[in-house]
Amino acid sequence: MAQECDVLVIGGGPAGTTVGALLKRYQPSLRVLIVEREAFPRQHIGESQLSAVCRVLNEMGVWDKVEAAGFPVKIGSAYRWGTTDELWHVNFLPDEFKEEPRPGRFAGQRALTAFQVDRSIYDKILLDHARDVGCEVREQTQAVEVHKDGDRIESIGICPAKGSEGEPETIAARYYVDASGQSAYLQREMGVSVDSPTSLRNVAFWDYWQNAEWAYSVGNGGTRALILSLGWGWVWFIPITSTRTSIGLVTPASYYKDSKKTGEELYLRALAEEPRVSQLIRNAQRENIFQATKDWSYIADRLYGENWFLVGDTCGFADPILSAGMTLAQVGARKAAYTILELERKELDAKWLKSEYNDSHRANIRQHIQFADYWYAANGRFTELREYCAELAKEAGLDLSPHRAFQWIGTGGFAGDTIAEIGALWAGFETTRNVIKQFSGSPMTWQIGKNNRFCLNLDGSKPGKVAVYRGGRVMPVQCLRREGKILPMVGQNEFVCSVVGQVSDANEIVRQFRRFFGSNPQKFPKPEIPFRMAIEAWETLIAEGWITASENPDEPFLNLV
């Protein structure tokens, strides 16, 4: 007879454990079984995070355990990219990283930073935490057979992985979650197709090094991921413990094939040609566990079925240039857990809940794929995608030059239906502005600096609802839809629209922003942070067409640098 549980999760990596831990946090009575094919700890690539991950870790109740492991604190990234040989920075913090004792708390500047992690340690911390909060965890156990009726899964056969002991079983659950990574077990078994919406085909090679010098050492454990463009690829340099560093090479698959060299030969050539990396590893020892993988972006055509969900890499994968992989996996897994919790309550329409998860997470993956493609197109050394950025914009009904198209995807193209989370998934409009300056040689001008009169433009929009995921609940919030664009009336969007709906003068808008955030020190202890977010939301809403901008030469302009 089949053993029963409420939720069966296939895969014990970060996506699977995020689902399990959040289900148990918000509904402890649920019986959650996680089956993992391997025995932890085990090696895995994908070590550099964006700051949204830490918010998820804190909600799971595991942030303190991850912090106690002493992983380097990621305060941003440093790039040598485009037409300059100088390094330029993507920053998570509005100010300099300050010296603080560790282990620290998830508060202040640490709520805006991320980690760079040794996945063999990190993944085990998360899996053990899922077990600690009440999930049943079975390592060295794999799914081997799906019993289904149409799009509904009736049960799944599991058995011990090769080399381990135990008897085969059949597990019947009410919900099934595929967190099996790029092996994508349920995705394949349920016949889900995969799209690769990119012309980019890269391969990646990497190894680990002991006792390499850090390129950046800031405060107590603060550092940056280092990304260095070559004429034929790029190198990553990511400290993941106090002594261990992940160093990898990404290069076009066509270049690798045409070079007639082995992957290891290309890897060692890249490290020899890159003077910064050569200097940093001059006294280091290579671990000689050289690995390789294809690095192709893709998206699953759908992320759910009648009683099952895809999470993590089974949903899709975006090129690692933006370090978004683990972030997308855990942020998306959080949405899937929330969706299951809400399905259990039976208060909201099931089809709407599933569609919101599917549409919002697929949009996030696609946006990161597109942004990565723009990144390569604008490099000046990778030429295959030079015009691809304009083609992507045309798909959205925009006839733009490559430069303008890059601006679109970096601002309005990222608004989508999850604008409340985009600032955490990427570093915001200001970073995009700096990226464009580096790539084009000229700064992207703030529309709120070029103009001084603003008004809402809601013509032709229709009301609807969009999901916001908060506190274990999926909340339908009012939104406006127009020509494929969505304006959720929540958070900074709602605030900016309420101000611009009453005031049109640029300087008065800014005064109202400052007055609002400065008048409530308990809610906004650091008012400059929400103020900056409001400014970026304002600029993004202009880029999306929800606010129109014009200039009156007789009135003062904002002084924006």
mmCIF file with all atom_site columns, N, CA, C and O in Angstrom, residues 129-159:
data_model
loop_
_atom_site.group_PDB
_atom_site.id
_atom_site.type_symbol
_atom_site.label_atom_id
_atom_site.label_alt_id
_atom_site.label_comp_id
_atom_site.label_asym_id
_atom_site.label_entity_id
_atom_site.label_seq_id
_atom_site.pdbx_PDB_ins_code
_atom_site.Cartn_x
_atom_site.Cartn_y
_atom_site.Cartn_z
_atom_site.occupancy
_atom_site.B_iso_or_equiv
_atom_site.pdbx_formal_charge
_atom_site.auth_seq_id
_atom_site.auth_comp_id
_atom_site.auth_asym_id
_atom_site.auth_atom_id
_atom_site.pdbx_PDB_model_num
ATOM 1   N N  . HIS A 1 129 ? 18.049 22.040 8.249   1.00 0.00 ? 129 HIS A N  1
ATOM 2   C CA . HIS A 1 129 ? 17.037 22.930 8.824   1.00 0.00 ? 129 HIS A CA 1
ATOM 3   C C  . HIS A 1 129 ? 15.630 22.445 8.476   1.00 0.00 ? 129 HIS A C  1
ATOM 4   O O  . HIS A 1 129 ? 14.736 22.470 9.337   1.00 0.00 ? 129 HIS A O  1
ATOM 5   N N  . ALA A 1 130 ? 15.438 22.016 7.235   1.00 0.00 ? 130 ALA A N  1
ATOM 6   C CA . ALA A 1 130 ? 14.120 21.486 6.860   1.00 0.00 ? 130 ALA A CA 1
ATOM 7   C C  . ALA A 1 130 ? 13.756 20.301 7.745   1.00 0.00 ? 130 ALA A C  1
ATOM 8   O O  . ALA A 1 130 ? 12.608 20.152 8.190   1.00 0.00 ? 130 ALA A O  1
ATOM 9   N N  . ARG A 1 131 ? 14.740 19.471 8.027   1.00 0.00 ? 131 ARG A N  1
ATOM 10  C CA . ARG A 1 131 ? 14.514 18.325 8.926   1.00 0.00 ? 131 ARG A CA 1
ATOM 11  C C  . ARG A 1 131 ? 14.198 18.812 10.345  1.00 0.00 ? 131 ARG A C  1
ATOM 12  O O  . ARG A 1 131 ? 13.280 18.311 11.002  1.00 0.00 ? 131 ARG A O  1
ATOM 13  N N  . ASP A 1 132 ? 14.926 19.832 10.792  1.00 0.00 ? 132 ASP A N  1
ATOM 14  C CA . ASP A 1 132 ? 14.733 20.355 12.147  1.00 0.00 ? 132 ASP A CA 1
ATOM 15  C C  . ASP A 1 132 ? 13.333 20.936 12.356  1.00 0.00 ? 132 ASP A C  1
ATOM 16  O O  . ASP A 1 132 ? 12.784 20.864 13.466  1.00 0.00 ? 132 ASP A O  1
ATOM 17  N N  . VAL A 1 133 ? 12.768 21.540 11.311  1.00 0.00 ? 133 VAL A N  1
ATOM 18  C CA . VAL A 1 133 ? 11.448 22.172 11.474  1.00 0.00 ? 133 VAL A CA 1
ATOM 19  C C  . VAL A 1 133 ? 10.302 21.210 11.206  1.00 0.00 ? 133 VAL A C  1
ATOM 20  O O  . VAL A 1 133 ? 9.142  21.618 11.208  1.00 0.00 ? 133 VAL A O  1
ATOM 21  N N  . GLY A 1 134 ? 10.616 19.931 10.943  1.00 0.00 ? 134 GLY A N  1
ATOM 22  C CA . GLY A 1 134 ? 9.550  18.946 10.874  1.00 0.00 ? 134 GLY A CA 1
ATOM 23  C C  . GLY A 1 134 ? 9.350  18.234 9.565   1.00 0.00 ? 134 GLY A C  1
ATOM 24  O O  . GLY A 1 134 ? 8.469  17.367 9.466   1.00 0.00 ? 134 GLY A O  1
ATOM 25  N N  . CYS A 1 135 ? 10.134 18.564 8.543   1.00 0.00 ? 135 CYS A N  1
ATOM 26  C CA . CYS A 1 135 ? 10.037 17.795 7.292   1.00 0.00 ? 135 CYS A CA 1
ATOM 27  C C  . CYS A 1 135 ? 10.705 16.429 7.484   1.00 0.00 ? 135 CYS A C  1
ATOM 28  O O  . CYS A 1 135 ? 11.728 16.320 8.160   1.00 0.00 ? 135 CYS A O  1
ATOM 29  N N  . GLU A 1 136 ? 10.125 15.406 6.896   1.00 0.00 ? 136 GLU A N  1
ATOM 30  C CA . GLU A 1 136 ? 10.811 14.113 6.825   1.00 0.00 ? 136 GLU A CA 1
ATOM 31  C C  . GLU A 1 136 ? 11.759 14.169 5.643   1.00 0.00 ? 136 GLU A C  1
ATOM 32  O O  . GLU A 1 136 ? 11.357 14.504 4.526   1.00 0.00 ? 136 GLU A O  1
ATOM 33  N N  . VAL A 1 137 ? 13.015 13.874 5.871   1.00 0.00 ? 137 VAL A N  1
ATOM 34  C CA . VAL A 1 137 ? 14.041 13.964 4.833   1.00 0.00 ? 137 VAL A CA 1
ATOM 35  C C  . VAL A 1 137 ? 14.675 12.601 4.630   1.00 0.00 ? 137 VAL A C  1
ATOM 36  O O  . VAL A 1 137 ? 15.126 11.976 5.597   1.00 0.00 ? 137 VAL A O  1
ATOM 37  N N  . ARG A 1 138 ? 14.688 12.148 3.389   1.00 0.00 ? 138 ARG A N  1
ATOM 38  C CA . ARG A 1 138 ? 15.349 10.883 3.057   1.00 0.00 ? 138 ARG A CA 1
ATOM 39  C C  . ARG A 1 138 ? 16.396 11.142 1.987   1.00 0.00 ? 138 ARG A C  1
ATOM 40  O O  . ARG A 1 138 ? 16.081 11.432 0.835   1.00 0.00 ? 138 ARG A O  1
ATOM 41  N N  . GLU A 1 139 ? 17.668 11.054 2.395   1.00 0.00 ? 139 GLU A N  1
ATOM 42  C CA . GLU A 1 139 ? 18.757 11.199 1.435   1.00 0.00 ? 139 GLU A CA 1
ATOM 43  C C  . GLU A 1 139 ? 19.011 9.857  0.760   1.00 0.00 ? 139 GLU A C  1
ATOM 44  O O  . GLU A 1 139 ? 18.555 8.814  1.201   1.00 0.00 ? 139 GLU A O  1
ATOM 45  N N  . GLN A 1 140 ? 19.762 9.903  -0.330  1.00 0.00 ? 140 GLN A N  1
ATOM 46  C CA . GLN A 1 140 ? 20.075 8.726  -1.135  1.00 0.00 ? 140 GLN A CA 1
ATOM 47  C C  . GLN A 1 140 ? 18.804 7.956  -1.506  1.00 0.00 ? 140 GLN A C  1
ATOM 48  O O  . GLN A 1 140 ? 18.752 6.730  -1.468  1.00 0.00 ? 140 GLN A O  1
ATOM 49  N N  . THR A 1 141 ? 17.787 8.722  -1.848  1.00 0.00 ? 141 THR A N  1
ATOM 50  C CA . THR A 1 141 ? 16.492 8.165  -2.250  1.00 0.00 ? 141 THR A CA 1
ATOM 51  C C  . THR A 1 141 ? 16.036 8.877  -3.513  1.00 0.00 ? 141 THR A C  1
ATOM 52  O O  . THR A 1 141 ? 16.042 10.109 -3.573  1.00 0.00 ? 141 THR A O  1
ATOM 53  N N  . GLN A 1 142 ? 15.643 8.122  -4.518  1.00 0.00 ? 142 GLN A N  1
ATOM 54  C CA . GLN A 1 142 ? 15.279 8.746  -5.784  1.00 0.00 ? 142 GLN A CA 1
ATOM 55  C C  . GLN A 1 142 ? 13.890 8.313  -6.248  1.00 0.00 ? 142 GLN A C  1
ATOM 56  O O  . GLN A 1 142 ? 13.415 7.229  -5.907  1.00 0.00 ? 142 GLN A O  1
ATOM 57  N N  . ALA A 1 143 ? 13.273 9.203  -6.997  1.00 0.00 ? 143 ALA A N  1
ATOM 58  C CA . ALA A 1 143 ? 11.993 8.883  -7.623  1.00 0.00 ? 143 ALA A CA 1
ATOM 59  C C  . ALA A 1 143 ? 12.255 8.055  -8.865  1.00 0.00 ? 143 ALA A C  1
ATOM 60  O O  . ALA A 1 143 ? 13.161 8.354  -9.652  1.00 0.00 ? 143 ALA A O  1
ATOM 61  N N  . VAL A 1 144 ? 11.459 6.988  -9.052  1.00 0.00 ? 144 VAL A N  1
ATOM 62  C CA . VAL A 1 144 ? 11.723 6.077  -10.170 1.00 0.00 ? 144 VAL A CA 1
ATOM 63  C C  . VAL A 1 144 ? 10.505 5.844  -11.055 1.00 0.00 ? 144 VAL A C  1
ATOM 64  O O  . VAL A 1 144 ? 10.638 5.326  -12.162 1.00 0.00 ? 144 VAL A O  1
ATOM 65  N N  . GLU A 1 145 ? 9.326  6.202  -10.583 1.00 0.00 ? 145 GLU A N  1
ATOM 66  C CA . GLU A 1 145 ? 8.138  5.920  -11.386 1.00 0.00 ? 145 GLU A CA 1
ATOM 67  C C  . GLU A 1 145 ? 7.004  6.857  -10.967 1.00 0.00 ? 145 GLU A C  1
ATOM 68  O O  . GLU A 1 145 ? 6.743  7.039  -9.788  1.00 0.00 ? 145 GLU A O  1
ATOM 69  N N  . VAL A 1 146 ? 6.356  7.452  -11.977 1.00 0.00 ? 146 VAL A N  1
ATOM 70  C CA . VAL A 1 146 ? 5.218  8.334  -11.729 1.00 0.00 ? 146 VAL A CA 1
ATOM 71  C C  . VAL A 1 146 ? 3.944  7.623  -12.160 1.00 0.00 ? 146 VAL A C  1
ATOM 72  O O  . VAL A 1 146 ? 3.838  7.184  -13.312 1.00 0.00 ? 146 VAL A O  1
ATOM 73  N N  . HIS A 1 147 ? 3.001  7.504  -11.249 1.00 0.00 ? 147 HIS A N  1
ATOM 74  C CA . HIS A 1 147 ? 1.696  6.950  -11.584 1.00 0.00 ? 147 HIS A CA 1
ATOM 75  C C  . HIS A 1 147 ? 0.736  8.126  -11.740 1.00 0.00 ? 147 HIS A C  1
ATOM 76  O O  . HIS A 1 147 ? 0.506  8.872  -10.779 1.00 0.00 ? 147 HIS A O  1
ATOM 77  N N  . LYS A 1 148 ? 0.202  8.290  -12.924 1.00 0.00 ? 148 LYS A N  1
ATOM 78  C CA . LYS A 1 148 ? -0.584 9.496  -13.193 1.00 0.00 ? 148 LYS A CA 1
ATOM 79  C C  . LYS A 1 148 ? -1.881 9.152  -13.912 1.00 0.00 ? 148 LYS A C  1
ATOM 80  O O  . LYS A 1 148 ? -2.017 8.108  -14.554 1.00 0.00 ? 148 LYS A O  1
ATOM 81  N N  . ASP A 1 149 ? -2.806 10.070 -13.808 1.00 0.00 ? 149 ASP A N  1
ATOM 82  C CA . ASP A 1 149 ? -4.077 9.997  -14.512 1.00 0.00 ? 149 ASP A CA 1
ATOM 83  C C  . ASP A 1 149 ? -4.244 11.326 -15.229 1.00 0.00 ? 149 ASP A C  1
ATOM 84  O O  . ASP A 1 149 ? -4.655 12.319 -14.629 1.00 0.00 ? 149 ASP A O  1
ATOM 85  N N  . GLY A 1 150 ? -3.884 11.345 -16.505 1.00 0.00 ? 150 GLY A N  1
ATOM 86  C CA . GLY A 1 150 ? -3.877 12.603 -17.239 1.00 0.00 ? 150 GLY A CA 1
ATOM 87  C C  . GLY A 1 150 ? -2.818 13.529 -16.677 1.00 0.00 ? 150 GLY A C  1
ATOM 88  O O  . GLY A 1 150 ? -1.642 13.169 -16.577 1.00 0.00 ? 150 GLY A O  1
ATOM 89  N N  . ASP A 1 151 ? -3.227 14.728 -16.253 1.00 0.00 ? 151 ASP A N  1
ATOM 90  C CA . ASP A 1 151 ? -2.288 15.702 -15.704 1.00 0.00 ? 151 ASP A CA 1
ATOM 91  C C  . ASP A 1 151 ? -2.231 15.621 -14.180 1.00 0.00 ? 151 ASP A C  1
ATOM 92  O O  . ASP A 1 151 ? -1.613 16.474 -13.540 1.00 0.00 ? 151 ASP A O  1
ATOM 93  N N  . ARG A 1 152 ? -2.860 14.641 -13.625 1.00 0.00 ? 152 ARG A N  1
ATOM 94  C CA . ARG A 1 152 ? -2.855 14.479 -12.173 1.00 0.00 ? 152 ARG A CA 1
ATOM 95  C C  . ARG A 1 152 ? -1.925 13.333 -11.775 1.00 0.00 ? 152 ARG A C  1
ATOM 96  O O  . ARG A 1 152 ? -1.961 12.244 -12.362 1.00 0.00 ? 152 ARG A O  1
ATOM 97  N N  . ILE A 1 153 ? -1.093 13.560 -10.775 1.00 0.00 ? 153 ILE A N  1
ATOM 98  C CA . ILE A 1 153 ? -0.219 12.516 -10.256 1.00 0.00 ? 153 ILE A CA 1
ATOM 99  C C  . ILE A 1 153 ? -0.942 11.790 -9.131  1.00 0.00 ? 153 ILE A C  1
ATOM 100 O O  . ILE A 1 153 ? -1.419 12.408 -8.181  1.00 0.00 ? 153 ILE A O  1
ATOM 101 N N  . GLU A 1 154 ? -1.030 10.476 -9.247  1.00 0.00 ? 154 GLU A N  1
ATOM 102 C CA . GLU A 1 154 ? -1.685 9.661  -8.221  1.00 0.00 ? 154 GLU A CA 1
ATOM 103 C C  . GLU A 1 154 ? -0.699 9.221  -7.144  1.00 0.00 ? 154 GLU A C  1
ATOM 104 O O  . GLU A 1 154 ? -1.026 9.205  -5.955  1.00 0.00 ? 154 GLU A O  1
ATOM 105 N N  . SER A 1 155 ? 0.504  8.847  -7.554  1.00 0.00 ? 155 SER A N  1
ATOM 106 C CA . SER A 1 155 ? 1.538  8.440  -6.599  1.00 0.00 ? 155 SER A CA 1
ATOM 107 C C  . SER A 1 155 ? 2.868  8.391  -7.339  1.00 0.00 ? 155 SER A C  1
ATOM 108 O O  . SER A 1 155 ? 2.922  8.452  -8.572  1.00 0.00 ? 155 SER A O  1
ATOM 109 N N  . ILE A 1 156 ? 3.935  8.292  -6.554  1.00 0.00 ? 156 ILE A N  1
ATOM 110 C CA . ILE A 1 156 ? 5.280  8.223  -7.123  1.00 0.00 ? 156 ILE A CA 1
ATOM 111 C C  . ILE A 1 156 ? 6.047  7.103  -6.424  1.00 0.00 ? 156 ILE A C  1
ATOM 112 O O  . ILE A 1 156 ? 6.041  7.001  -5.181  1.00 0.00 ? 156 ILE A O  1
ATOM 113 N N  . GLY A 1 157 ? 6.685  6.264  -7.228  1.00 0.00 ? 157 GLY A N  1
ATOM 114 C CA . GLY A 1 157 ? 7.531  5.212  -6.673  1.00 0.00 ? 157 GLY A CA 1
ATOM 115 C C  . GLY A 1 157 ? 8.901  5.767  -6.343  1.00 0.00 ? 157 GLY A C  1
ATOM 116 O O  . GLY A 1 157 ? 9.490  6.518  -7.121  1.00 0.00 ? 157 GLY A O  1
ATOM 117 N N  . ILE A 1 158 ? 9.419  5.426  -5.174  1.00 0.00 ? 158 ILE A N  1
ATOM 118 C CA . ILE A 1 158 ? 10.763 5.837  -4.774  1.00 0.00 ? 158 ILE A CA 1
ATOM 119 C C  . ILE A 1 158 ? 11.534 4.599  -4.365  1.00 0.00 ? 158 ILE A C  1
ATOM 120 O O  . ILE A 1 158 ? 10.956 3.573  -3.983  1.00 0.00 ? 158 ILE A O  1
ATOM 121 N N  . CYS A 1 159 ? 12.859 4.686  -4.459  1.00 0.00 ? 159 CYS A N  1
ATOM 122 C CA . CYS A 1 159 ? 13.688 3.564  -4.038  1.00 0.00 ? 159 CYS A CA 1
ATOM 123 C C  . CYS A 1 159 ? 15.054 4.087  -3.628  1.00 0.00 ? 159 CYS A C  1
ATOM 124 O O  . CYS A 1 159 ? 15.410 5.236  -3.955  1.00 0.00 ? 159 CYS A O  1
#
